[in-house]
Tab-separated table of C-alpha atoms in Angstrom:
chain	number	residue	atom	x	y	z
Q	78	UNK	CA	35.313	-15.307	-100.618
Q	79	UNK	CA	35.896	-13.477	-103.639
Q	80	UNK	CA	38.510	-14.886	-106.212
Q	81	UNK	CA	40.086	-12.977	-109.095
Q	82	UNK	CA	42.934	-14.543	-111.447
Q	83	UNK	CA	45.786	-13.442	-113.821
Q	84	UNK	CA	48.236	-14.962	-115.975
Q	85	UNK	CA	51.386	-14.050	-118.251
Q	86	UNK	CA	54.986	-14.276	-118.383
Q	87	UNK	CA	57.739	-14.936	-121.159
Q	88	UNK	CA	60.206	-17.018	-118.798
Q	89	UNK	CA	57.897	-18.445	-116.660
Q	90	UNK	CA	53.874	-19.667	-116.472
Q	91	UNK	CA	52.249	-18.323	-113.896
Q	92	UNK	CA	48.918	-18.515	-112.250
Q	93	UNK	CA	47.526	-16.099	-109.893
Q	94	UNK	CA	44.618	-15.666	-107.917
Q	95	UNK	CA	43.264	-13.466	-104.934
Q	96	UNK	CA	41.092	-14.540	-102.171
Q	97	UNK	CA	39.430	-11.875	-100.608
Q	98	UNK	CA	38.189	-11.551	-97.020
Q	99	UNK	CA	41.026	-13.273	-95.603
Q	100	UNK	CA	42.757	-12.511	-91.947
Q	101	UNK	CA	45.692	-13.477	-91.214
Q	102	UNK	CA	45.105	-16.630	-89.248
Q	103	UNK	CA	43.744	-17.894	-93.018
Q	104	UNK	CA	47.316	-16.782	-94.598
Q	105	UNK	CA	48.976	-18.627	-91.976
Q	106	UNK	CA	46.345	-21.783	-92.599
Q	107	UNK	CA	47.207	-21.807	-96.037
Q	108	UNK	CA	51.369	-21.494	-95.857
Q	109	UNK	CA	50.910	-24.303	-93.591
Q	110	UNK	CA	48.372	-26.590	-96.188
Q	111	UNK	CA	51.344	-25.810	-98.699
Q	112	UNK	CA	54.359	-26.825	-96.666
Q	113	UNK	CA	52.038	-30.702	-96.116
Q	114	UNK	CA	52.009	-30.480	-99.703
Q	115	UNK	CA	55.806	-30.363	-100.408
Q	116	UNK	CA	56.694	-27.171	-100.451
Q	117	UNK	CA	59.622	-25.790	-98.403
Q	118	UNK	CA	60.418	-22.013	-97.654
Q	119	UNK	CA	62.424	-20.437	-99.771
Q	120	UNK	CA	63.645	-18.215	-97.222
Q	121	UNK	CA	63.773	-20.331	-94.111
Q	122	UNK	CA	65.261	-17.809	-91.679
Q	123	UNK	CA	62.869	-15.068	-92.559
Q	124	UNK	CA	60.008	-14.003	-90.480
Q	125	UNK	CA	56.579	-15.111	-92.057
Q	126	UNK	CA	54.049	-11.908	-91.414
Q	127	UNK	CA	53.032	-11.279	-94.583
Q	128	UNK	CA	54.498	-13.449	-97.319
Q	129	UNK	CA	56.065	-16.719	-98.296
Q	130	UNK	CA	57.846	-18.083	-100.950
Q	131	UNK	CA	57.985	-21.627	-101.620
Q	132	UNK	CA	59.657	-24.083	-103.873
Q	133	UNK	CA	58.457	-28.128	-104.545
Q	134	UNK	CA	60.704	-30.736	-106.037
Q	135	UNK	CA	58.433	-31.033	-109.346
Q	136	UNK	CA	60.153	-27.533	-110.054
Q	137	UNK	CA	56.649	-25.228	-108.578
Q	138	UNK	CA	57.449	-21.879	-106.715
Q	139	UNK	CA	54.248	-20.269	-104.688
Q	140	UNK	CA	54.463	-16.634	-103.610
Q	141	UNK	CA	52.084	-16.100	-100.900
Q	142	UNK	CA	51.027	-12.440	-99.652
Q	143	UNK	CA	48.511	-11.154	-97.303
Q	144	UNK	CA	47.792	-7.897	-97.992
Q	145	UNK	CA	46.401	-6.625	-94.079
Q	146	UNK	CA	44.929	-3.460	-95.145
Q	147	UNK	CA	42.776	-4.919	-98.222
Q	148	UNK	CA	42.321	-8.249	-96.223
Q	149	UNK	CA	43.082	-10.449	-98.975
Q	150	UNK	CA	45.016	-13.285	-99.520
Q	151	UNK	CA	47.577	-12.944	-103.590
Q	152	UNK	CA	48.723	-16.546	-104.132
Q	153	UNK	CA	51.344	-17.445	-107.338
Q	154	UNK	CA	52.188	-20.294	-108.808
Q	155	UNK	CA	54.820	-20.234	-111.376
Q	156	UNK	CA	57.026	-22.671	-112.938
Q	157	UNK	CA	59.818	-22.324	-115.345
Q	158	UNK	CA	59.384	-23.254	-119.297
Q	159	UNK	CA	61.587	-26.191	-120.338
């Protein structure tokens, strides 16, 4: 696996990496490793097939996408300035 990272943003810091050769048994792995680490959907009553968003009570919000055709997993952390 094959990581790449970005950052940047005037309202919020963010963090972002991609893991590469992921399926999509490994995106569902990893929205359920960040939901036992606090995080709750965002959107609840939405389908998860290719992305989640999640929020933690420290303030965090992770946007997770899998991206089928490129098999890879784009994961971002942000949180908002105070």
């Amino acid at each position: 696996t094959l990581l790449a990272s970005s950052a940047a943003s005037d309202v919020y810091k963010r963090q972002g990496v991609k893991a590469y050769d992921m399926s999509h048994d490994d995106f569902l792995e990893y929205i359920d490793s960040c939901e036992q680490m606090g995080f709750q959907n965002k959107y609840p009553n939405e389908d998860l097939d290719y992305s989640y968003t999640g929020t933690n009570a420290n303030g965090y919000e992770i946007d997770v996408r899998y991206i089928d055709n490129m098999h890879y997993i784009e994961i971002t952390l942000q949180k908002e300035e105070q």
